[in-house]
Coordinates of C-alpha atoms and ligand atoms in Angstrom, one line a residue:
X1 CA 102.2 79.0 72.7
X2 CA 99.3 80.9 74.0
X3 CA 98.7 82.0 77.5
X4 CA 95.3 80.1 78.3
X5 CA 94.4 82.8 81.1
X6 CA 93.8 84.9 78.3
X7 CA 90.8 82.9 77.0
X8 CA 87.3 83.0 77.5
X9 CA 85.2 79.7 78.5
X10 CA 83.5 80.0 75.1
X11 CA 87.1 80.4 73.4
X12 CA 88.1 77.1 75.3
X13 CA 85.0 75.4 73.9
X14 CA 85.8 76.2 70.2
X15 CA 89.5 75.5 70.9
X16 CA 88.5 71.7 72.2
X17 CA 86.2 71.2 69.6
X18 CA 88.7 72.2 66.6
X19 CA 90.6 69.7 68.0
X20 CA 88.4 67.0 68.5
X21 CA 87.8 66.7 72.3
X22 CA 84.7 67.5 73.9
X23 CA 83.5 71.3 74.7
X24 CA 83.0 69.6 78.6
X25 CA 87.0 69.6 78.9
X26 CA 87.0 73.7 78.7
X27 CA 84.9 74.0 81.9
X28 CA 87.2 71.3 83.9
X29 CA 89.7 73.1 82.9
X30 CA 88.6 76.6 83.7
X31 CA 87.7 74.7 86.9
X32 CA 90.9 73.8 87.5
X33 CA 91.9 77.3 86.9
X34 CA 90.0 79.1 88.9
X35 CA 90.4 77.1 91.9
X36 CA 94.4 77.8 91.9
X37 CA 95.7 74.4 90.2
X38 CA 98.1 76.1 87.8
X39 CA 99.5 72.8 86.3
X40 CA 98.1 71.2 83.2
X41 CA 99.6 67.8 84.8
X42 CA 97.3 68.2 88.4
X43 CA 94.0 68.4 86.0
X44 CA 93.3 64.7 87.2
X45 CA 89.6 64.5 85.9
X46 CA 91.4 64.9 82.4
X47 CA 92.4 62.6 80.1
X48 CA 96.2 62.2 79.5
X49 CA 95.6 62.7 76.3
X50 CA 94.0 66.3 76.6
X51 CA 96.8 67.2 78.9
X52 CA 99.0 66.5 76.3
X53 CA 97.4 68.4 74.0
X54 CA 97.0 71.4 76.3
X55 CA 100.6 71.4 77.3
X56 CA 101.6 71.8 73.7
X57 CA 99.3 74.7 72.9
X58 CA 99.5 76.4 76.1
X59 CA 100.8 77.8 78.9
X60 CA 99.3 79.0 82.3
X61 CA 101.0 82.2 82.3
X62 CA 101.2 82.8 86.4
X63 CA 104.0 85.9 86.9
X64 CA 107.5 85.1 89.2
X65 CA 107.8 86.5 92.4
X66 CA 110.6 88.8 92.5
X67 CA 109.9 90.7 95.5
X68 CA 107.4 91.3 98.4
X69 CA 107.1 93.8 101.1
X70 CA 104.4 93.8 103.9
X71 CA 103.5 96.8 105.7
X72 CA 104.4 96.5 109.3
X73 CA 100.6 96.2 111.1
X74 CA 100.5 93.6 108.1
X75 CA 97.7 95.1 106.2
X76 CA 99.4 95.8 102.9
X77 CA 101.4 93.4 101.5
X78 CA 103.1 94.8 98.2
X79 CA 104.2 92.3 95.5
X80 CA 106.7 93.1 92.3
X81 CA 106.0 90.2 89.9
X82 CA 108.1 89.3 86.6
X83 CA 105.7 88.5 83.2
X84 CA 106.6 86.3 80.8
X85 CA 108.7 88.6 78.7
X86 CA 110.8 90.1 81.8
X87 CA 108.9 92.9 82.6
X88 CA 108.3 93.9 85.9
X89 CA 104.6 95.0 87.9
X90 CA 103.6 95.7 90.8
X91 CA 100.4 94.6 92.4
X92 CA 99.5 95.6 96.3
X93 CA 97.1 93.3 98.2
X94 CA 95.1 94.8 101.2
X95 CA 93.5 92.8 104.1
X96 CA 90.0 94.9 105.2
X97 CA 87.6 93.5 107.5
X98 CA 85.4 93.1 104.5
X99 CA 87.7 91.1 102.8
X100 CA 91.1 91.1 100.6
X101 CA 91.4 93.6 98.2
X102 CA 93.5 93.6 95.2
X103 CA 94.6 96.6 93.0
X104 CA 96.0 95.4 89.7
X105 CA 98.1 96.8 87.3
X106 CA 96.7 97.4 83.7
X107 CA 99.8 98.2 81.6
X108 CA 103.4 98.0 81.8
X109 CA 104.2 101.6 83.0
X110 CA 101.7 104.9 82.0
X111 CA 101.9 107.0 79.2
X112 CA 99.6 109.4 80.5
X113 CA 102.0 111.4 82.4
X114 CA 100.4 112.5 85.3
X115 CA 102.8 114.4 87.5
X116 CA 102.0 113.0 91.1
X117 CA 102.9 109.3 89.6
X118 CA 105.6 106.9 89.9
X119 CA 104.1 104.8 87.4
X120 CA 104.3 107.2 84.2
X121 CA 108.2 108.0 84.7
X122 CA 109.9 105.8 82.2
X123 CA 106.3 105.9 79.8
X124 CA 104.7 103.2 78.3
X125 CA 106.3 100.0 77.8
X126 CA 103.5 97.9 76.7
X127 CA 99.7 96.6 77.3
X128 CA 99.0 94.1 79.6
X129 CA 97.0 91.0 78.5
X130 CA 93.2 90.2 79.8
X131 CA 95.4 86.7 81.4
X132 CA 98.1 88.4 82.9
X133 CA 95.9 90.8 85.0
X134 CA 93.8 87.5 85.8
X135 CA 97.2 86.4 87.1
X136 CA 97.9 88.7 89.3
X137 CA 95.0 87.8 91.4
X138 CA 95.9 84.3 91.2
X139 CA 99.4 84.3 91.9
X140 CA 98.3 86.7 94.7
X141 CA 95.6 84.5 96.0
X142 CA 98.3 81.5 95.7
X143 CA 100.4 83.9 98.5
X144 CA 98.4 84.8 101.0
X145 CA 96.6 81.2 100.4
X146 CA 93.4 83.4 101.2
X147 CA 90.1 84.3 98.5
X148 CA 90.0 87.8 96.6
X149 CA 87.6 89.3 97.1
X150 CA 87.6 93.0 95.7
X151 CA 89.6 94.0 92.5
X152 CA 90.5 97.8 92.2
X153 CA 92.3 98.6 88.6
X154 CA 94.4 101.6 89.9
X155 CA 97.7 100.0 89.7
X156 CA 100.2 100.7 87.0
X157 CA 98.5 102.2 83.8
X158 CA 95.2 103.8 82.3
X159 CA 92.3 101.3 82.1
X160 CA 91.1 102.5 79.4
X161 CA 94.3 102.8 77.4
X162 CA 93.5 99.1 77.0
X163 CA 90.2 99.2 77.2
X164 CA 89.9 95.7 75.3
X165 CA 91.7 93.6 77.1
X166 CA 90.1 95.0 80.3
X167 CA 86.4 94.3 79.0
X168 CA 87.6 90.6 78.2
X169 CA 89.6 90.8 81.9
X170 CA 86.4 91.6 83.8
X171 CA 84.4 89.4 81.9
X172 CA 86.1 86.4 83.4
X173 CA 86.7 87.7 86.6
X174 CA 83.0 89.0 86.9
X175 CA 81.9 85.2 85.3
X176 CA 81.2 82.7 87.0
X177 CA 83.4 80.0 85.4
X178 CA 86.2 82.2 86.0
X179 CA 86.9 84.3 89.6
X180 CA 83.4 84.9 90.3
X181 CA 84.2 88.3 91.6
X182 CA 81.1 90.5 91.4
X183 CA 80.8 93.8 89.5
X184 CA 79.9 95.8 92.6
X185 CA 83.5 94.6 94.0
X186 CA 85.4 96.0 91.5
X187 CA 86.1 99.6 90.6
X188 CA 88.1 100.6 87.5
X189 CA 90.5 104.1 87.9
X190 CA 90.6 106.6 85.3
X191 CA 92.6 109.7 84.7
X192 CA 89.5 111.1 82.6
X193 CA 89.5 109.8 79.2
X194 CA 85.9 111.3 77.7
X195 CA 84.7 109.0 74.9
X196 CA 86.1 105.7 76.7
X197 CA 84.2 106.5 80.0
X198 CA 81.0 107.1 77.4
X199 CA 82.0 103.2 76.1
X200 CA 81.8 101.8 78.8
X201 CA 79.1 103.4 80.8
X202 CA 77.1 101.8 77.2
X203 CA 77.9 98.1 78.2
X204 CA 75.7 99.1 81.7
X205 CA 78.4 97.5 84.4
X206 CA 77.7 97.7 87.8
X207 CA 81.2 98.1 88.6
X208 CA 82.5 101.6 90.6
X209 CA 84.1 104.0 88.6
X210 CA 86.6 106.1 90.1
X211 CA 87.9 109.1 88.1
X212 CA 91.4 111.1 88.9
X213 CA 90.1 114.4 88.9
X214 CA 92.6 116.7 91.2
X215 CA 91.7 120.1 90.4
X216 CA 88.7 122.2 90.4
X217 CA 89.6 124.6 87.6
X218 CA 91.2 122.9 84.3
X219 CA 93.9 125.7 84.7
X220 CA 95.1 123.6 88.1
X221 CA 94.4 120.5 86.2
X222 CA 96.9 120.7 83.3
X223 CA 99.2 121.4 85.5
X224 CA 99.9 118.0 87.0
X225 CA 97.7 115.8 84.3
X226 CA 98.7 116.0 80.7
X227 CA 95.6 114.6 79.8
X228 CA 93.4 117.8 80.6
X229 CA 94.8 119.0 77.8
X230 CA 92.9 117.1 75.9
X231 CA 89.8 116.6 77.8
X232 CA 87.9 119.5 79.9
X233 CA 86.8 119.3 83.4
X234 CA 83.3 120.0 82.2
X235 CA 83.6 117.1 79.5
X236 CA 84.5 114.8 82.4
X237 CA 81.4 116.0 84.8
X238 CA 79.1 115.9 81.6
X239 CA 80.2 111.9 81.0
X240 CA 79.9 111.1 84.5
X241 CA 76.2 112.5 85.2
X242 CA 76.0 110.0 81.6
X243 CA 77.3 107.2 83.3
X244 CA 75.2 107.5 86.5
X245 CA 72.4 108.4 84.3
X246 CA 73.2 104.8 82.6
X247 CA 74.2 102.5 85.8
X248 CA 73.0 104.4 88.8
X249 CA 76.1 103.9 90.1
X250 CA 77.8 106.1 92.7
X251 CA 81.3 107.7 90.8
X252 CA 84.5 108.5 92.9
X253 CA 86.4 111.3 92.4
X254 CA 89.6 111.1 93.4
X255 CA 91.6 114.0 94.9
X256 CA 95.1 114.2 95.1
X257 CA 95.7 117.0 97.6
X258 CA 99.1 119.1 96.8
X259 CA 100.2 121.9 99.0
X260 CA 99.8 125.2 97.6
X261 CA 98.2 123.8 94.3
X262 CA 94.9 122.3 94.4
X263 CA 93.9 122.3 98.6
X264 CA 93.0 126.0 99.2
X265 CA 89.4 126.7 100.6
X266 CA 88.6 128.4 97.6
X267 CA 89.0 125.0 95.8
X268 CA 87.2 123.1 98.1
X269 CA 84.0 125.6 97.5
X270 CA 84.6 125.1 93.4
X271 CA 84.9 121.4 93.6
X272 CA 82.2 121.8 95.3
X273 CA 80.2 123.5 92.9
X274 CA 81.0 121.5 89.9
X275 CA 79.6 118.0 91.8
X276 CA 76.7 120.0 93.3
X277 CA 73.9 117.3 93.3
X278 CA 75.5 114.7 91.9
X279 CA 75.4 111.1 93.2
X280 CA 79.3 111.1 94.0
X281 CA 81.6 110.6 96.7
X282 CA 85.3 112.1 96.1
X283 CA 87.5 110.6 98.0
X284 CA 90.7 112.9 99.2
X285 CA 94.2 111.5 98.5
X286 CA 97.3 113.1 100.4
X287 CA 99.7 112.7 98.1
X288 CA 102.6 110.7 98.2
X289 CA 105.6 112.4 97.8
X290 CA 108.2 110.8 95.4
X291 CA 111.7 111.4 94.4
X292 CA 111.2 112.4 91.3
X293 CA 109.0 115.2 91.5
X294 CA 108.6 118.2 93.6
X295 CA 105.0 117.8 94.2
X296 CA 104.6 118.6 98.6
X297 CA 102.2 116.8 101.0
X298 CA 99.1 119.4 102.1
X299 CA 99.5 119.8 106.0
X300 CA 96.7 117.6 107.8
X301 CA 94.8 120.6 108.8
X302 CA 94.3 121.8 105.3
X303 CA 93.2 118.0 104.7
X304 CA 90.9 118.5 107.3
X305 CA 89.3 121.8 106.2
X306 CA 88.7 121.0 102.4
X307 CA 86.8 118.0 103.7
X308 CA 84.5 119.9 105.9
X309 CA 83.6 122.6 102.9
X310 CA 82.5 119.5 100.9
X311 CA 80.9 117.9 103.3
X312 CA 79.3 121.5 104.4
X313 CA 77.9 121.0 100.9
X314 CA 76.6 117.6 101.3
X315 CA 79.1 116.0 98.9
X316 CA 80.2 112.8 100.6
X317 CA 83.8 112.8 101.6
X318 CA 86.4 110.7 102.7
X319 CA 90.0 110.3 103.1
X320 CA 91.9 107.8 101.7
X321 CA 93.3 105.5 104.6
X322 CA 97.0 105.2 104.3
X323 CA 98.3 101.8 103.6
X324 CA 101.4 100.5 102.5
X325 CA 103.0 104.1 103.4
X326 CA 105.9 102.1 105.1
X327 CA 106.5 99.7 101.8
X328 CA 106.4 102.5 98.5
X329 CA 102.9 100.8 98.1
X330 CA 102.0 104.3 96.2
X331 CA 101.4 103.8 92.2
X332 CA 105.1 102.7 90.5
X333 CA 107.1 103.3 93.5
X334 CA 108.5 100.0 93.8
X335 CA 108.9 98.9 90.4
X336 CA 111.1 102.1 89.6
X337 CA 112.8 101.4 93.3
X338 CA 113.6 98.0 91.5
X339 CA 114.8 98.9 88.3
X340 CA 117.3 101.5 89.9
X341 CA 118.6 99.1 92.3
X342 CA 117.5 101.4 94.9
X343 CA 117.1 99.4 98.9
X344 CA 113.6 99.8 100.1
X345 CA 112.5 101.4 103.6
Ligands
SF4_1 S1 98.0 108.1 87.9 FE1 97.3 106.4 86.6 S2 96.9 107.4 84.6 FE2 98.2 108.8 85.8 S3 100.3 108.3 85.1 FE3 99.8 107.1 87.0 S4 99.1 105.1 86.2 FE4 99.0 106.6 84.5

């Protein structure tokens, strides 16, 4: 059987035709779909005997609910789903003025091993399919029985460790026979991986691109993301000036502040340099502490001061508001929490 969510509308079309129905049925379907009627059975503009077909190919693969926390001003609600094959991920929904906000994960755990992550502990277990992220929006949407609006993929896994089955997954949420969620409300999170950022910055998105950079020096870099061993600091700046040069798009730097690693003033004024001119924002993470490593919070003054020295040169700076703090809404937190049994806050 074949998860239908992971289909495109052309896909459906050929799939109705080689079986003898009418390339029409794929859009009623996707209809159906799309508007949150997850039951081959409820598709009442279809004939019976298309259902029946349909039910014998496929299935609409929608995850289990296994848990859910909400935050307590009920801005972040966090949500551990089961897919298909028992495997567990976690998805955080996020009400804004603007809108709900989803951030998605993209694989089942991380291999990329980057220190200040949850996520990456127990590596790799497996890609996630273009369907089942679709899903998570969906089952989400089906929960708070509200619209999605903005899709962030900076949930479990790199991106662009998948990199196929995230093209196919924003091509149906971007179209508009699938979510219909445009490409300037959704922003795809990397850890820095040079020729994939190139890729995409070829198929000319206008979707944001954040990038996990952390460290002003590749010396502080390696030292909580494995992946700088591979790729420089001054490969990642030369891809993104490509990429803006390409989309004219804004990138996002992230930066995870650790105490006594990466926050010094002295930082702040190379970070600085290296994103001199550039059209960027960086927006500063203080990072979450979690059991498993030793990494410590920066103290909210230091916060305060490395924003000012990039802002003192005119690189647009935020800090990221703090959601979820109260429900392990950080990266991997609760999935791990789950699988050791461990009771939540
Ligand atoms: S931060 Fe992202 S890329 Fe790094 S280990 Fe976690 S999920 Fe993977």
């Amino acid at each position: 059987m074949i998860n239908i969510l992971d289909m495109d509308l052309e896909e459906l079309k050929q799939w109705m035709k080689s079986n003898g129905e009418s390339k029409f049925r794929a859009k009623q379907v996707f209809d159906w779909i799309y508007k949150d009627i997850c039951e081959f059975e409820n598709m009442n503009n279809i004939p019976q005997s298309v259902r029946g077909k349909l039910q014998t190919y496929f299935y609409i693969g929608i995850p289990r609910l296994i848990e859910e926390y909400t935050s307590k001003n009920n801005d972040t609600r966090k949500y551990l789903f089961e897919l298909g094959d028992g495997n567990l991920i976690e998805c955080v929904v996020m009400k804004y003025k603007h809108g709900n906000s989803i951030c998605i994960s993209t694989q089942v755990g991380c291999r990329m091993g980057c220190k200040f992550c949850a996520s990456t502990i127990g590596g790799m277990i497996r890609n996630i399919s273009p369907g089942e992220m679709l899903a998570q929006i969906l089952k989400a949407q089906q929960l708070i029985n509200e619209r999605i609006s903005n899709v962030v993929l900076m949930g479990s896994g790199e991106p662009f460790d998948n990199f196929d089955n995230v093209m196919k997954f924003l091509e149906i949420v971007n179209s508009e026979n699938g979510l219909n969620i445009g490409q300037r409300h959704i922003t795809i999170s990397t850890c820095g991986i040079v020729p994939k950022i190139k890729e995409f910055a070829d198929f000319n998105m206008q979707i944001t691109l954040a990038i996990s950079l952390h460290a002003p020096s590749d010396e502080i870099r390696v030292k909580s993301m494995p992946i700088a061993n591979k790729y420089s600091i001054a490969e990642i700046i030369d891809v993104s000036k490509y990429y803006i040069d390409k989309t004219n798009r804004r990138i996002t730097f992230e930066y995870a502040l650790v105490k006594g690693l990466n926050d010094s003033k002295q930082d702040a004024e190379k970070l600085s340099a290296l994103l001199k001119d550039m059209l960027c924002h960086v927006n500063l993470i203080p990072v979450n502490e979690i059991k498993e490593n030793e990494l410590e919070r920066s103290s909210n003054d230091d916060v305060t001061e490395f924003k000012r020295v990039l802002e003192a040169n005119n690189i647009q700076t935020t800090i990221r508001r703090e959601m979820g703090l109260d429900i392990n809404a950080a990266c991997g937190q609760l999935r791990r929490s789950h699988i050791k049994g461990e009771e939540l806050k």
